Amino acid sequence: MSGLVIIAFVVAGIVATDPLLNAATATRDWIGEKLGWIYILATTLFLIIAVVLMLSRFGSVRLGPDDSRPEFGTVAWFAMLFTTGMGIGLVFWGVSEPIHHLHSPRSSEFIAPEGELPSPEAASEALALSYFHWSFHPWAIYIALGLSLGYFAFRKGLPLRPASALYPLLGDRAFGWPGNLVDILAVFGTIFGLATSLGLGTLQINGGLNHVFGIPSNSLVQSVIIIVITGIALLSVLSGIDKGIRRLSVINLWLAFALLVIVFAFGPKLWIISITTTSAGEYLSNLIPWSLAFPSPLVDEQAATWTTTWPIFYWGWWISWAPFVGIFLARISYGRTIREFVLGALLAPVIVSILWFGVFGGSGLYYELFGDGAFNGLAEEDRAFHLMDLLPMGEVVGLIVSVLLIIVVAVFFITSSDSGSLVVDTLTSGGDLNPVKAQRAFWAISEGAVTLILLVLGGTNALSALQAASVVTGLPFAVILLFMVWGLLKGLASEPKPGAPKQSRAEDRGSRSSSRHD
């Protein structure tokens, strides 16, 4: 069934690109305008629950038996969760998104007069809004699903599939047609969410190759990029988590860190420090107001339009991605306590996101305001490479850093593809943690094929249509996530209090062997 849904949308994306784009966009916009408050309240609730569980007595509960211990070291675990959850998006939007908010602000007071540059105060808000979209809320969404599945799969012995989190509410019916429907939605969101992101990554790699080496930006080059990277991802996913995904994730974490240090070293350091800390303070001080904001156009038309365009779109997008990232987080988190899980998946990525946007976005804002930036007239995939040109590091060093940027994007591309293949394998095999290698290969190739077909034959409009369609699936999945969290809370309520007799082995069916990888 999942395969049929994917084939149908791929065909529609090619044959009826514009009608699909118009229908998906109209539906997305209608949901944002009429039902966006569901996204707003749901994501805020997920964040509150994550923090409460981390601080409560349930924080010591392990995702597995009481004597289980983490399978991966902390650095490797963080590298995998971060590269899967955010990596390629941070590179693509790190420079671009703050520029968007600078020229199209949330607050009407920061709209610059025609022909004039925005104010530095507008730059501070622009960076703070980028933090808002890439920090606590998306990771709270991932935690909601990842924690629920990790708990029921590893501590209660249920399959690693979204339906398991609904077992306390539906009983065995969770593995009937309701669970199958949830799994289909999860596969849809994973495949097409990945196809869209991998398509954007392909455009950025092609843009970088054009910028550095003069290689043309066309469908042939993009096809070669997708085929080569899919081939590498295929080898990685066949190698398993420990030999493939873990090693690539750790390597790319250090490469991204090196890139961050280089851009900071050659960038406007005092400005970066100033705007990073100021914007972080503005973000934290507005965390509650922005988290609950669903302004009416009758009161503030600028804020209402901006909210529908940005936060509501992002929350729907993150929710549609939740099955992919959440299942992978659960998959690699066997043996960790709930407190460790939340700390690692909420606070650590937020720190990295703030640093990344502070350095890349802050530098872009500086040159846009005080130099010859002209970022606003460039395509989004070209803005990070344009920043490399503006930094005063010489032609040779600039070339090396631009190549490093291409490599970082490519490896993020690969880790997203192979972790996505692993998740879809798990979903389509009923929660089996070790699906056969032939099935892994099939889904790894399928992801590359979907991206290739849509980007080459359907163009960027096809990717935009499927991105909008994926966001639309975020609405039903937001409701499903709320029920999953309810199931998690019901499950945790049965955990013995400190000092009380522990569950018997028959009651606590999680086993250490359930998480053993190949």
mmCIF file with all atom_site columns, C-alpha atoms in Angstrom, residues 12 55 131 142 190 200 202 209 235 259 274 278 304 324 331 333-334 376 380-381 399 426 432 451 518:
data_model
loop_
_atom_site.group_PDB
_atom_site.id
_atom_site.type_symbol
_atom_site.label_atom_id
_atom_site.label_alt_id
_atom_site.label_comp_id
_atom_site.label_asym_id
_atom_site.label_entity_id
_atom_site.label_seq_id
_atom_site.pdbx_PDB_ins_code
_atom_site.Cartn_x
_atom_site.Cartn_y
_atom_site.Cartn_z
_atom_site.occupancy
_atom_site.B_iso_or_equiv
_atom_site.pdbx_formal_charge
_atom_site.auth_seq_id
_atom_site.auth_comp_id
_atom_site.auth_asym_id
_atom_site.auth_atom_id
_atom_site.pdbx_PDB_model_num
ATOM 1  C CA . ALA A 1 12  ? 1.095  13.007 -10.426 1.00 0.00 ? 12  ALA A CA 1
ATOM 2  C CA . LEU A 1 55  ? 12.621 16.831 35.329  1.00 0.00 ? 55  LEU A CA 1
ATOM 3  C CA . TYR A 1 131 ? 16.416 30.277 16.310  1.00 0.00 ? 131 TYR A CA 1
ATOM 4  C CA . TYR A 1 142 ? 10.854 14.514 17.334  1.00 0.00 ? 142 TYR A CA 1
ATOM 5  C CA . THR A 1 190 ? 9.431  10.012 5.262   1.00 0.00 ? 190 THR A CA 1
ATOM 6  C CA . LEU A 1 200 ? 17.187 20.910 -2.260  1.00 0.00 ? 200 LEU A CA 1
ATOM 7  C CA . THR A 1 202 ? 21.158 18.440 -4.880  1.00 0.00 ? 202 THR A CA 1
ATOM 8  C CA . LEU A 1 209 ? 30.009 23.045 -8.156  1.00 0.00 ? 209 LEU A CA 1
ATOM 9  C CA . LEU A 1 235 ? 26.821 1.152  0.547   1.00 0.00 ? 235 LEU A CA 1
ATOM 10 C CA . LEU A 1 259 ? 33.585 24.812 8.727   1.00 0.00 ? 259 LEU A CA 1
ATOM 11 C CA . SER A 1 274 ? 27.045 40.462 19.618  1.00 0.00 ? 274 SER A CA 1
ATOM 12 C CA . THR A 1 278 ? 21.504 39.420 21.649  1.00 0.00 ? 278 THR A CA 1
ATOM 13 C CA . ALA A 1 304 ? -0.658 36.969 10.874  1.00 0.00 ? 304 ALA A CA 1
ATOM 14 C CA . PHE A 1 324 ? 11.485 9.565  10.048  1.00 0.00 ? 324 PHE A CA 1
ATOM 15 C CA . ARG A 1 331 ? 16.357 3.089  16.999  1.00 0.00 ? 331 ARG A CA 1
ATOM 16 C CA . SER A 1 333 ? 18.659 5.242  21.832  1.00 0.00 ? 333 SER A CA 1
ATOM 17 C CA . TYR A 1 334 ? 18.243 1.806  23.387  1.00 0.00 ? 334 TYR A CA 1
ATOM 18 C CA . ASN A 1 376 ? 18.206 38.914 -1.240  1.00 0.00 ? 376 ASN A CA 1
ATOM 19 C CA . GLU A 1 380 ? 18.631 30.224 -1.712  1.00 0.00 ? 380 GLU A CA 1
ATOM 20 C CA . GLU A 1 381 ? 21.036 27.441 -2.676  1.00 0.00 ? 381 GLU A CA 1
ATOM 21 C CA . LEU A 1 399 ? 38.221 27.726 -2.764  1.00 0.00 ? 399 LEU A CA 1
ATOM 22 C CA . THR A 1 426 ? 11.618 -0.789 9.660   1.00 0.00 ? 426 THR A CA 1
ATOM 23 C CA . ASP A 1 432 ? 11.551 -5.394 12.467  1.00 0.00 ? 432 ASP A CA 1
ATOM 24 C CA . THR A 1 451 ? 14.267 12.488 -6.003  1.00 0.00 ? 451 THR A CA 1
ATOM 25 C CA . ASP A 1 518 ? 23.770 -6.263 12.398  1.00 0.00 ? 518 ASP A CA 1
#
